[in-house]
mmCIF file of C-alpha atoms in Angstrom:
data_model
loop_
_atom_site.group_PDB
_atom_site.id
_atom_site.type_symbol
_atom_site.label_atom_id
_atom_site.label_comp_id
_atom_site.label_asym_id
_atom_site.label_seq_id
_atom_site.Cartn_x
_atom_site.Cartn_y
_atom_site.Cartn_z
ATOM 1 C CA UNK A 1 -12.137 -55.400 -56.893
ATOM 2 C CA UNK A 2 -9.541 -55.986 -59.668
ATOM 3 C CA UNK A 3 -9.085 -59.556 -60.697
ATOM 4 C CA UNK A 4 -5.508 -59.608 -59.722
ATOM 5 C CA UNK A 5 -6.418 -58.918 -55.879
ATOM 6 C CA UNK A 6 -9.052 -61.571 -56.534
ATOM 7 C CA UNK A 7 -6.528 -63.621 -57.422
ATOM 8 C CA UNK A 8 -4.525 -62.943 -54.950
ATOM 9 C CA UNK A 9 -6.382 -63.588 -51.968
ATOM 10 C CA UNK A 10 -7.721 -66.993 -53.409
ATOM 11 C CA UNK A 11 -4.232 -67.953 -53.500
ATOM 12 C CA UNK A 12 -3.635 -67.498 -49.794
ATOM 13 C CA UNK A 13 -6.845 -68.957 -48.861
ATOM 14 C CA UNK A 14 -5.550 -71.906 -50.805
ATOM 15 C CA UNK A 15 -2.813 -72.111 -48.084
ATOM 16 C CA UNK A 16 -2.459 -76.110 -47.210
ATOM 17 C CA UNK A 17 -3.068 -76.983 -43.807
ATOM 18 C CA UNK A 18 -0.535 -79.044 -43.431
ATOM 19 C CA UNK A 19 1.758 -76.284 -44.226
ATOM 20 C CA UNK A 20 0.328 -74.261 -42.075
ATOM 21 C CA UNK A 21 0.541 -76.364 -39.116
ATOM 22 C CA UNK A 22 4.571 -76.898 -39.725
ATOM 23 C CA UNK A 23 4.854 -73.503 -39.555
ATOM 24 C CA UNK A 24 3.116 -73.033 -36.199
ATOM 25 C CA UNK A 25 5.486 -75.909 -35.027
ATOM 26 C CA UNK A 26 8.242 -73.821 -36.216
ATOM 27 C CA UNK A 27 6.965 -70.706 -34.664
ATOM 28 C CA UNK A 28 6.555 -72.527 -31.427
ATOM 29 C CA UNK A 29 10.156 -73.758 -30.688
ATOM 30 C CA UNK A 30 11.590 -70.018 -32.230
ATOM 31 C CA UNK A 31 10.314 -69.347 -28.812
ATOM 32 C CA UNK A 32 12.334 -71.065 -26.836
ATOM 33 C CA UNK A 33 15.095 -69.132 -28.066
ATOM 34 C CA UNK A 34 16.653 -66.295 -25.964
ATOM 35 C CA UNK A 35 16.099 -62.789 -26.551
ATOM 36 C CA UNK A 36 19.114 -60.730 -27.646
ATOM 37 C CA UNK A 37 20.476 -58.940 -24.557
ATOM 38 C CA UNK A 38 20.709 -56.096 -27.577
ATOM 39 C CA UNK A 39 19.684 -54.975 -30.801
ATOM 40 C CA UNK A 40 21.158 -56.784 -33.248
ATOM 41 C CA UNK A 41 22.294 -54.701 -36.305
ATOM 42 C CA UNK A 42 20.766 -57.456 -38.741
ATOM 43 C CA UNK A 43 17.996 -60.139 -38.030
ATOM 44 C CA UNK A 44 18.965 -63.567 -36.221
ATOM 45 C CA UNK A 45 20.406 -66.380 -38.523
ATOM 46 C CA UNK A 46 18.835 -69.477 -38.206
ATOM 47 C CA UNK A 47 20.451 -72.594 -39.546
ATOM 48 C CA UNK A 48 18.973 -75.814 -41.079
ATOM 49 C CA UNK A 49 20.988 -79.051 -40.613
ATOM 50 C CA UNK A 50 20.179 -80.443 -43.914
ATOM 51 C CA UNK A 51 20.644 -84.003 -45.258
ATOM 52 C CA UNK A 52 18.412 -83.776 -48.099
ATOM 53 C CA UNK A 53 15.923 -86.071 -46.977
ATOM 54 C CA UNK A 54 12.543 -85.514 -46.641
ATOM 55 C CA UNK A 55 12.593 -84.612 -42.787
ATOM 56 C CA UNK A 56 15.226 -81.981 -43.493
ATOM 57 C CA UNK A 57 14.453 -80.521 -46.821
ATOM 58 C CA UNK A 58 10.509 -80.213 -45.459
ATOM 59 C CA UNK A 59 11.897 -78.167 -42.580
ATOM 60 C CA UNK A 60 14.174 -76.115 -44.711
ATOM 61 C CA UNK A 61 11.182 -75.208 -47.292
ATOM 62 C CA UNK A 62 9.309 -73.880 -43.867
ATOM 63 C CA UNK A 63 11.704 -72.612 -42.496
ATOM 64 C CA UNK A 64 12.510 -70.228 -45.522
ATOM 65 C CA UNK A 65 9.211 -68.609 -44.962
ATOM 66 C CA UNK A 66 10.365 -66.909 -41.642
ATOM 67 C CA UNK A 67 13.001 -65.531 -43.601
ATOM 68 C CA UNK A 68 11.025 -63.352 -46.497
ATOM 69 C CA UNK A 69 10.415 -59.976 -46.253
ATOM 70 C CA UNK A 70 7.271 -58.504 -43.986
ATOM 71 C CA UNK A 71 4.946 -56.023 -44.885
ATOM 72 C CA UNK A 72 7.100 -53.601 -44.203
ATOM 73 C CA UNK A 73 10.487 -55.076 -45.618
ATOM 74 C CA UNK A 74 12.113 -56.390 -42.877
ATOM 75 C CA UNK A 75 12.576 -59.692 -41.498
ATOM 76 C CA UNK A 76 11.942 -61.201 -38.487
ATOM 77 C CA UNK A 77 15.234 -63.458 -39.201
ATOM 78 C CA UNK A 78 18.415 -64.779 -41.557
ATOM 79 C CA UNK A 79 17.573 -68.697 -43.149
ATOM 80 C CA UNK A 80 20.376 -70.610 -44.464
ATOM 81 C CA UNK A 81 21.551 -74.281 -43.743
ATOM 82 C CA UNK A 82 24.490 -76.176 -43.731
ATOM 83 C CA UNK A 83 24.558 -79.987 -45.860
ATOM 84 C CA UNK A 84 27.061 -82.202 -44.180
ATOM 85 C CA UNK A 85 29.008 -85.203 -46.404
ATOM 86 C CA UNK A 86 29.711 -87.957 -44.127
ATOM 87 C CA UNK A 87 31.446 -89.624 -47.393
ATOM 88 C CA UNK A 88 30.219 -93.009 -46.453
ATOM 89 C CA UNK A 89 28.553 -93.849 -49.312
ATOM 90 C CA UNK A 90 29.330 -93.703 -53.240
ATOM 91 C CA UNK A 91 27.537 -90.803 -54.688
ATOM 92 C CA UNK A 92 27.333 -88.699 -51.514
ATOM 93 C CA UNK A 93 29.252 -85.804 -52.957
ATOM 94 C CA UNK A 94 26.493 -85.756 -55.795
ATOM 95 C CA UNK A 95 23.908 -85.742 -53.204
ATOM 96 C CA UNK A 96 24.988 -82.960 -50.784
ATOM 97 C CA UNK A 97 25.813 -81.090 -54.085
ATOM 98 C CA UNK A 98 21.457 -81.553 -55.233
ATOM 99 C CA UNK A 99 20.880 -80.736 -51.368
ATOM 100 C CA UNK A 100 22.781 -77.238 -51.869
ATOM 101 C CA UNK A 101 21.074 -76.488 -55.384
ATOM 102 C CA UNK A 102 17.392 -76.970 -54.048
ATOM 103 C CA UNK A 103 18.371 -75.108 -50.539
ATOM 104 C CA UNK A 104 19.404 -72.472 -52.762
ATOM 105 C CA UNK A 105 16.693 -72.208 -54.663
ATOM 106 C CA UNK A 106 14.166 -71.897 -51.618
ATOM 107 C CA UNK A 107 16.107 -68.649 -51.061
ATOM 108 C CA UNK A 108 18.779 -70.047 -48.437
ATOM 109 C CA UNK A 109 21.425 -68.104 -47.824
ATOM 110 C CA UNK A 110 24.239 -68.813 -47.133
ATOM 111 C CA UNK A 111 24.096 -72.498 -47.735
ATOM 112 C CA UNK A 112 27.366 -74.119 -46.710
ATOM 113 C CA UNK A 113 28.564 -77.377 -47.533
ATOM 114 C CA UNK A 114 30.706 -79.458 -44.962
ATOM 115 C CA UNK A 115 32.555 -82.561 -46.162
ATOM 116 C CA UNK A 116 33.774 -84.225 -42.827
ATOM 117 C CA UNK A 117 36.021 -87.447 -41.755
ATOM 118 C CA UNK A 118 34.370 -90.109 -39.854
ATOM 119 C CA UNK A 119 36.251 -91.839 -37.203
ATOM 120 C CA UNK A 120 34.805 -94.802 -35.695
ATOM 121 C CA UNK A 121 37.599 -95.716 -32.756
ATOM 122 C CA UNK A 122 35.907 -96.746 -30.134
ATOM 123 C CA UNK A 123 32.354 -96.385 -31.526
ATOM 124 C CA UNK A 124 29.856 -97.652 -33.933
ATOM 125 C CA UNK A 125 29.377 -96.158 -37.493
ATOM 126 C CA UNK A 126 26.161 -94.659 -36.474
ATOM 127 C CA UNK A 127 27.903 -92.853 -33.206
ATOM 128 C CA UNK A 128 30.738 -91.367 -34.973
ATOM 129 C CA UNK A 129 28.801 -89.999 -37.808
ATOM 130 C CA UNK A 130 26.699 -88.589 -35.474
ATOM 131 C CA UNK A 131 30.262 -86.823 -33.349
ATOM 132 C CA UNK A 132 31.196 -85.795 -36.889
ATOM 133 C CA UNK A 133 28.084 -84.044 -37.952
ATOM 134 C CA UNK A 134 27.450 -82.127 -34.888
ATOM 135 C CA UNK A 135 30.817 -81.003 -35.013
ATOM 136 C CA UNK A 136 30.489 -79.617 -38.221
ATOM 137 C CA UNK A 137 27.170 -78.054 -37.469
ATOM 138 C CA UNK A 138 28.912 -75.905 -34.280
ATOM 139 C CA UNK A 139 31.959 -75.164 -35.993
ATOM 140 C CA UNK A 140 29.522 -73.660 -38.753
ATOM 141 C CA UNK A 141 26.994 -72.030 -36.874
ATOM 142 C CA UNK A 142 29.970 -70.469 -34.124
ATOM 143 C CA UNK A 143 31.712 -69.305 -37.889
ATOM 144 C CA UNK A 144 28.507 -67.678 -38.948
ATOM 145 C CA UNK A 145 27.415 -66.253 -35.644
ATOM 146 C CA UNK A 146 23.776 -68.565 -35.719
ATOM 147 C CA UNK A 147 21.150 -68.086 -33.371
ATOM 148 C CA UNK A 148 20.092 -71.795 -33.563
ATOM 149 C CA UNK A 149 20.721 -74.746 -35.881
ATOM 150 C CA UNK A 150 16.927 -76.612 -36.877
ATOM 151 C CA UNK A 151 17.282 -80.197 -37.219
ATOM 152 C CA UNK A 152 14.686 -82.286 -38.825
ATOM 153 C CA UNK A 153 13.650 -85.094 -36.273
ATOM 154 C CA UNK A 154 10.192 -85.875 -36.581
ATOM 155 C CA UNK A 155 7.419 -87.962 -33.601
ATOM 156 C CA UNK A 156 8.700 -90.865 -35.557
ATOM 157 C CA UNK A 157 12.430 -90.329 -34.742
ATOM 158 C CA UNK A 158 11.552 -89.578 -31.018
ATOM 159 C CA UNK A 159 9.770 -92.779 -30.798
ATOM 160 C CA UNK A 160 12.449 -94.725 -32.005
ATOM 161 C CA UNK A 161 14.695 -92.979 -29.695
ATOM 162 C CA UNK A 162 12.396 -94.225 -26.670
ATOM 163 C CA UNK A 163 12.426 -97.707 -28.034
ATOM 164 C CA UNK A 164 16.034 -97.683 -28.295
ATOM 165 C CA UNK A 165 16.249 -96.675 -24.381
ATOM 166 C CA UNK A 166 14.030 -99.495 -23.904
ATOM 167 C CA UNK A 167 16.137 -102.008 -25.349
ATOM 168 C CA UNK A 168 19.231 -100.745 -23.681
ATOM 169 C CA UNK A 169 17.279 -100.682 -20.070
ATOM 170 C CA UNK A 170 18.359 -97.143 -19.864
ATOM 171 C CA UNK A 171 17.087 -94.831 -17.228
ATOM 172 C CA UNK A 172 14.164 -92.240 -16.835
ATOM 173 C CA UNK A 173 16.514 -89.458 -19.255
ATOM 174 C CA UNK A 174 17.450 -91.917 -21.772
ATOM 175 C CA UNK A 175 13.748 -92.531 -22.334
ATOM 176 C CA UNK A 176 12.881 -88.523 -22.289
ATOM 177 C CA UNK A 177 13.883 -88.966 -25.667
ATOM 178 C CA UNK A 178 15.020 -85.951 -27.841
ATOM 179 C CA UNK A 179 14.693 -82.268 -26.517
ATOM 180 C CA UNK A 180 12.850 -79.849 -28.666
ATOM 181 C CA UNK A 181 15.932 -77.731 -27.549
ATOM 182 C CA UNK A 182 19.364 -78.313 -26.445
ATOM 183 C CA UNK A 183 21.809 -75.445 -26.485
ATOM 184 C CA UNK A 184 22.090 -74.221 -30.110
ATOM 185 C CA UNK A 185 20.022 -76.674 -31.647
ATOM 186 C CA UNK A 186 15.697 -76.745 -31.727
ATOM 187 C CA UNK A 187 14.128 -79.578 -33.584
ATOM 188 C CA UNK A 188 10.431 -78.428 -34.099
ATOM 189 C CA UNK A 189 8.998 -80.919 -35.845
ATOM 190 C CA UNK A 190 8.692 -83.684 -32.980
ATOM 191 C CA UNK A 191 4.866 -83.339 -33.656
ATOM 192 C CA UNK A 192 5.192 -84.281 -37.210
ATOM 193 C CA UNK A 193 5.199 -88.066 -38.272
ATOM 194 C CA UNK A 194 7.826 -88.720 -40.780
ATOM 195 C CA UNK A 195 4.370 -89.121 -43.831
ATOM 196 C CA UNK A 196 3.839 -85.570 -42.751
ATOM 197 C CA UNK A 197 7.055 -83.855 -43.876
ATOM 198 C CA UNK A 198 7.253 -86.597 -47.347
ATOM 199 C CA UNK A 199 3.978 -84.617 -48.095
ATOM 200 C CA UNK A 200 5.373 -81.182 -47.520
ATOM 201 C CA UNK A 201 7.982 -82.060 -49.663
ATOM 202 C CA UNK A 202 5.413 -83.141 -52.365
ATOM 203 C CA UNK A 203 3.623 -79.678 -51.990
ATOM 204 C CA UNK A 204 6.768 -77.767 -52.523
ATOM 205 C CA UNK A 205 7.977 -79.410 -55.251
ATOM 206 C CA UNK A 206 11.069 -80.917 -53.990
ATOM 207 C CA UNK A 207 12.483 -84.083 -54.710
ATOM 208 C CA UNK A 208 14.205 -85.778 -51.204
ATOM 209 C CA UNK A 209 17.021 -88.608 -51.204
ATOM 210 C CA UNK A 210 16.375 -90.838 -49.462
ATOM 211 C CA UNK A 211 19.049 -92.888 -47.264
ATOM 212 C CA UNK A 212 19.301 -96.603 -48.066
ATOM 213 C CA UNK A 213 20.744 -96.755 -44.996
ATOM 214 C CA UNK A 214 17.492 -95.651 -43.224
ATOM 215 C CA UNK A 215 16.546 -99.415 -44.585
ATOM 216 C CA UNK A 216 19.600 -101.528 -44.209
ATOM 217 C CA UNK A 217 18.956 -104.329 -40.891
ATOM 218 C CA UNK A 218 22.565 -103.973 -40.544
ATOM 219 C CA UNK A 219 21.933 -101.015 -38.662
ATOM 220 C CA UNK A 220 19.787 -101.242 -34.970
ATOM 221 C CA UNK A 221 17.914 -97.987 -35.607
ATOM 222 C CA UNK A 222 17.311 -99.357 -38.793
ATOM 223 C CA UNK A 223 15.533 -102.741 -37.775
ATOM 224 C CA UNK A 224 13.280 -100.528 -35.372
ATOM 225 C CA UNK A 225 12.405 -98.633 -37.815
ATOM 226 C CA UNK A 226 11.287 -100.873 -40.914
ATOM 227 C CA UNK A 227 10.372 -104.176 -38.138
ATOM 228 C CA UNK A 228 10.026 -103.205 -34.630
ATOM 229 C CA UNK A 229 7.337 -100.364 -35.062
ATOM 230 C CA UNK A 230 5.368 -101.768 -37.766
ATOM 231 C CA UNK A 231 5.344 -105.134 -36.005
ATOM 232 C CA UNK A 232 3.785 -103.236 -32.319
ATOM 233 C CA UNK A 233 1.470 -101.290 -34.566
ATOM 234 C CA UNK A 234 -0.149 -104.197 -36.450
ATOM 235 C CA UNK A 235 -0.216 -106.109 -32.944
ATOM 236 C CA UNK A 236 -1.061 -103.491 -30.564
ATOM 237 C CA UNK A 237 -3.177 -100.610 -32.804
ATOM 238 C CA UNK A 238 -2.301 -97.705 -34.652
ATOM 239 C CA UNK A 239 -0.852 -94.881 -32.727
ATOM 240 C CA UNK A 240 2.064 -96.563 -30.738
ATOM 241 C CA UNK A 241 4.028 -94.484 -32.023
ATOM 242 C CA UNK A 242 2.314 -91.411 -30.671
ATOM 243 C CA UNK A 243 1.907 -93.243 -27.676
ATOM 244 C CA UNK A 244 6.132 -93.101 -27.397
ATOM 245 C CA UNK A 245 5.787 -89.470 -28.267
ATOM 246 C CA UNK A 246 3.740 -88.697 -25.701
ATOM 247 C CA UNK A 247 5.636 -90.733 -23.298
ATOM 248 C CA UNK A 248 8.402 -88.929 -23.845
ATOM 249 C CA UNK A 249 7.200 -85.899 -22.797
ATOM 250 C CA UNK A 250 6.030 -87.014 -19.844
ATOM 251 C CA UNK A 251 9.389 -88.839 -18.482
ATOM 252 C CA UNK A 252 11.250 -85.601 -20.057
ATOM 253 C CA UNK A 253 9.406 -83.256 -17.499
ATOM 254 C CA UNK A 254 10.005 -85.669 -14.593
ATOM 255 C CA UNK A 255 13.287 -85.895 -15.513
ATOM 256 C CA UNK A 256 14.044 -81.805 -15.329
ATOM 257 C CA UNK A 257 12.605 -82.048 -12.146
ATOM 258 C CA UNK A 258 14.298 -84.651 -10.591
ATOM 259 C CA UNK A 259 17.710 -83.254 -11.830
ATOM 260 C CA UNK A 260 16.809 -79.888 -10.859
ATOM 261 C CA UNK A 261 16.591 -81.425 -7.138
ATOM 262 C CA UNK A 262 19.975 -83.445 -7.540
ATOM 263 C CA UNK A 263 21.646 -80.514 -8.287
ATOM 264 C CA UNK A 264 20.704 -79.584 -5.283
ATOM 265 C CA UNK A 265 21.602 -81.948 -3.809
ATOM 266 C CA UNK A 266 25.071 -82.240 -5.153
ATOM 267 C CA UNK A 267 25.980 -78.833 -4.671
ATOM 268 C CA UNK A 268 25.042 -79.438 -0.279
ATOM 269 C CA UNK A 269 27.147 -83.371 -0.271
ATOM 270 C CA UNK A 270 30.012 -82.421 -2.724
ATOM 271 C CA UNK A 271 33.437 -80.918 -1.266
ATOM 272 C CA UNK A 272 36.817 -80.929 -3.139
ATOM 273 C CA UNK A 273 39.462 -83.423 -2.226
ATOM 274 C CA UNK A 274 42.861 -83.731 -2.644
ATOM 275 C CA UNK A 275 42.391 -87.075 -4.870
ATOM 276 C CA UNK A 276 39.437 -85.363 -6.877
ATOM 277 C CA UNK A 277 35.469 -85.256 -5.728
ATOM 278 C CA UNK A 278 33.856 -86.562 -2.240
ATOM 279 C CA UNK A 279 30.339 -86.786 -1.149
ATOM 280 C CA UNK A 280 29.127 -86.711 2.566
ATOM 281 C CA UNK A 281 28.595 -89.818 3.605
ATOM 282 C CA UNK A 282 25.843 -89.871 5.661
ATOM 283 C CA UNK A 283 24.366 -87.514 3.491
ATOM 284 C CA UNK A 284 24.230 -89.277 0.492
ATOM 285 C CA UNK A 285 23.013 -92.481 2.504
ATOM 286 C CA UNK A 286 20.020 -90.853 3.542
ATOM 287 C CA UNK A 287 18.630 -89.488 -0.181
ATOM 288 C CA UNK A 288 15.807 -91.437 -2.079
ATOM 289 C CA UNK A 289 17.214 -94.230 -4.569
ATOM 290 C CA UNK A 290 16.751 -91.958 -7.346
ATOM 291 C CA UNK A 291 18.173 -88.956 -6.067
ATOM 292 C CA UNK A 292 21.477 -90.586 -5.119
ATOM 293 C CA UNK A 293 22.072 -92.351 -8.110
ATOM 294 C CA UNK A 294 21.694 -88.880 -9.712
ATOM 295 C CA UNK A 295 23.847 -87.351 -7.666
ATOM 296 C CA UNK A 296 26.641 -90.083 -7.930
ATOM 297 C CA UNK A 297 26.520 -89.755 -11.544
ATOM 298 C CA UNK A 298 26.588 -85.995 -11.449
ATOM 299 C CA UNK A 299 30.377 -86.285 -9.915
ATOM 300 C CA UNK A 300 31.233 -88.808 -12.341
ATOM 301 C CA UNK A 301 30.360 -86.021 -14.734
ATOM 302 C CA UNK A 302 32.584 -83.443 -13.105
ATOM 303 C CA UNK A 303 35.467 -85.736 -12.991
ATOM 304 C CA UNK A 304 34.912 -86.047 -16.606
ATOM 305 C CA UNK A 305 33.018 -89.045 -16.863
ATOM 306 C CA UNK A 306 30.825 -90.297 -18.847
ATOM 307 C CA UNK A 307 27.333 -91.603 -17.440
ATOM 308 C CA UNK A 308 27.179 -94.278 -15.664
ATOM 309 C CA UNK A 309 25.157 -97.574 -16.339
ATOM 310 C CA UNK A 310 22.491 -98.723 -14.206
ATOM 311 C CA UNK A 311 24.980 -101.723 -12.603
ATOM 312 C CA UNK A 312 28.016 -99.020 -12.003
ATOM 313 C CA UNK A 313 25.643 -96.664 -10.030
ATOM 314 C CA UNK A 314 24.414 -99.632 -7.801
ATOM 315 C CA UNK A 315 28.310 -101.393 -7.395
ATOM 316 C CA UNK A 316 29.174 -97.527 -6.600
ATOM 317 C CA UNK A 317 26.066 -97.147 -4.233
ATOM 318 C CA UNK A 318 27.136 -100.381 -2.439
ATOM 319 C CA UNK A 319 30.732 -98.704 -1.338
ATOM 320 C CA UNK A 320 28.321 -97.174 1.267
ATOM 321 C CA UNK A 321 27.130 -100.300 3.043
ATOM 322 C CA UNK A 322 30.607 -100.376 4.584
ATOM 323 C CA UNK A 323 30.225 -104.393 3.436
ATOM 324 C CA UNK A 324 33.198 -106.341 1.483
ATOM 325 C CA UNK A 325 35.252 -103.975 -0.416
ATOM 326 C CA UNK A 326 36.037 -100.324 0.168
ATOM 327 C CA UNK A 327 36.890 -99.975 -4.115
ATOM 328 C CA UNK A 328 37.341 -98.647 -6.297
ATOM 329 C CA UNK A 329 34.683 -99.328 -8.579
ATOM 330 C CA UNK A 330 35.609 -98.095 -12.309
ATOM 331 C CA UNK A 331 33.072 -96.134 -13.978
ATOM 332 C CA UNK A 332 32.207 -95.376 -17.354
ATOM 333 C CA UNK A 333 35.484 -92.992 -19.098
ATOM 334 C CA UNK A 334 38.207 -93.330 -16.891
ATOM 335 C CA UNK A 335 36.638 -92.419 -13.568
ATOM 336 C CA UNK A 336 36.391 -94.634 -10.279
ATOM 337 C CA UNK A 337 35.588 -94.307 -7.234
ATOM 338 C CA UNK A 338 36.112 -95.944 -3.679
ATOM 339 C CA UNK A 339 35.190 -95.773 -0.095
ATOM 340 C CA UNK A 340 37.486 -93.392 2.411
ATOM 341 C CA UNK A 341 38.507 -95.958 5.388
ATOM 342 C CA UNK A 342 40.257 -95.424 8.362
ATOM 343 C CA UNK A 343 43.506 -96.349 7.428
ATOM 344 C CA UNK A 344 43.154 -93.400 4.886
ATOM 345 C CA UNK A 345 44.363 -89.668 6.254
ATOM 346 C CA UNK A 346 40.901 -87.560 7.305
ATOM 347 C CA UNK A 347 39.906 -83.948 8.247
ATOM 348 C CA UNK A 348 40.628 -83.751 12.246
ATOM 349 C CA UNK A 349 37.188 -84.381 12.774
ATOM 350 C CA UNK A 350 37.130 -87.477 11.639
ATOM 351 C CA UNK A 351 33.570 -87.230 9.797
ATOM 352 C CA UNK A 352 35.050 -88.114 6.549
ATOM 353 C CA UNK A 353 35.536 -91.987 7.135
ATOM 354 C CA UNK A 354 33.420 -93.393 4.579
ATOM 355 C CA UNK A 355 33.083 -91.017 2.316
ATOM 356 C CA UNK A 356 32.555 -91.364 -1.589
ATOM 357 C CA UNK A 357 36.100 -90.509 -3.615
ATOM 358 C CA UNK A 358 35.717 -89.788 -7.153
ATOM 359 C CA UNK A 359 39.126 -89.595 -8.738
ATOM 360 C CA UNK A 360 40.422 -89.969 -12.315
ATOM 361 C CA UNK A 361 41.749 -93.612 -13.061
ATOM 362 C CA UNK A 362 45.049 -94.017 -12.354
ATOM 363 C CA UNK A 363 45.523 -91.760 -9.667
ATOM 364 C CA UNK A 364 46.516 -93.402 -6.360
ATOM 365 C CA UNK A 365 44.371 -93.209 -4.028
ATOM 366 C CA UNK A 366 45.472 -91.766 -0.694
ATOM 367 C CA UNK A 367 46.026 -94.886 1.567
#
């Protein structure tokens, strides 16, 4: 054996586990992806969502490797990324413009770079940065024809995300957490803690910014993050924040269920009205708690609305008792809803007194 193959093969055995594991992460959540109903003419581009913090640039360096050539020259898919400028903070040009030069260098291509406006009316900071940077990643990866755009969230992130839900006393979705897939988007590094991908970028040799803001108690997800956490970790053990994780998971697959039944369910209450959406009655009275709220909220969602809180389901749930007022209750994005009464015109057979309307607000209802 030459010393060159020698060589060689010592150098992948030298392969870091660590690395390794990311990848199999990554490998994993390329399979939730659908197949192509045909051959495409060139591989599938993926795109990385890329900051240029650690999370990010970590998944970026691993993410290159499904993009090199195989054994037999091709490959399996297309890597590039997009680096979005929220231009909130001095510098931030200087810092997407880094971002690009490293992407580029682990062989990215194309590697696009999105300045975009940040409007906060009617939200927080954090919201509206968050509406402008998904934005910009569609409007990329629709440009550039992208099978999927990876984004960087790590087990840390998803805990955070269930502590949040916590806080807010948000339902069993809300505290499902993050999806490892949502439409375009995969994010396959919700097994990684957030030490994990700072030590991939260590073993490829990049150098991460990282976001004062990630720091600043000005900022909710911020004071969860460098006080809430530590503080349950120190009282409670190490691993709480696995323990999150794994909760997560847990709610998110009785979640799918449960929805998957008030679809259902929806689809067997719900008829068109002239003033918008109604649901049976009688119907609707007789479903579990948890099913009805679901399916109250999933015509609020048709009617354009956003979802309800816990106290709008149960004021719209009480229209049914026939008790004190008939409505309407106003729900969340200019949607109410109120209960049909007999002074209200009916179908001949009369079995629509008491129905759930769901119309938009400011429509008159038809008394």
């Amino acid at each position: 054996m030459s010393p060159e193959a020698g060589t060689t093969r010592a150098r992948k055995r030298r392969l870091d586990p660590l690395v390794g594991t990311a990848r199999n992460h990554l490998r994993a959540a390329l399979e939730l992806l659908p197949g192509a109903p045909v051959p495409a003419a060139e591989p599938p581009l993926l795109l990385v969502a890329c900051s240029g913090g650690p999370d990010s640039l970590a998944l970026a360096a691993v993410t290159a490797y499904f993009g090199r050539p195989r054994r037999d020259g091709t490959r399996a898919f297309r890597v590039g990324a997009v680096v979005v400028d929220h231009g909130l903070q001095p510098g931030s040009a200087a810092v997407a413009g880094r971002t690009r030069a490293q992407l580029e260098q682990l062989g990215l291509d194309p590697v696009q770079l999105r300045r975009v406006s940040v409007q906060a009316a009617g939200m927080g900071p954090e919201a509206a940065a968050r509406t402008a940077r998904y934005a910009a990643l569609e409007a990329a990866a629709a440009e550039l024809g992208a099978a999927a755009v990876l984004l960087g969230h790590t087990l840390d992130d998803q805990a955070e995300q269930v502590l949040l839900g916590l806080g807010r006393g948000s339902g069993t979705r809300s505290l499902a957490g993050m999806p490892a897939r949502r439409g375009l988007f995969l994010r396959p590094f919700l097994e990684l803690r957030r030490t994990d991908t700072e030590q991939l970028c260590r073993i490829e040799g990049l150098a991460p910014w990282h976001d004062p803001t990630n720091t600043d108690p000005a900022y909710l997800r911020s004071r969860v993050r460098t006080r809430v956490l530590p503080f349950l970790e120190e009282e409670l053990g190490p691993g709480v924040a696995r323990a999150l994780w794994r909760s997560a998971r847990i709610l998110r697959a009785d979640a799918d269920y449960l929805d998957s039944l008030a679809s259902a369910e929806y689809a067997r209450l719900r008829s068109a009205s002239a003033e918008g959406i109604e649901l049976d009655r009688a119907g609707l009275a007789g479903l579990p708690d948890a099913m009805r709220h679901r399916v109250i909220a999933l015509a609020a969602a048709e009617m354009g609305g956003e979802n309800p809180s816990y106290e709008r389901l149960l004021a719209a749930e009480a229209l049914l008792r026939r008790q004190g007022s008939a409505g309407p209750v106003q729900l969340a994005g200019k949607v109410s809803v109120y209960r049909r009464v007999r002074t209200q015109r009916v179908p001949q057979d009369a079995r629509g007194y008491g129905n759930l309307v769901f119309r938009t607000t400011g429509q008159p209802a038809d008394h």
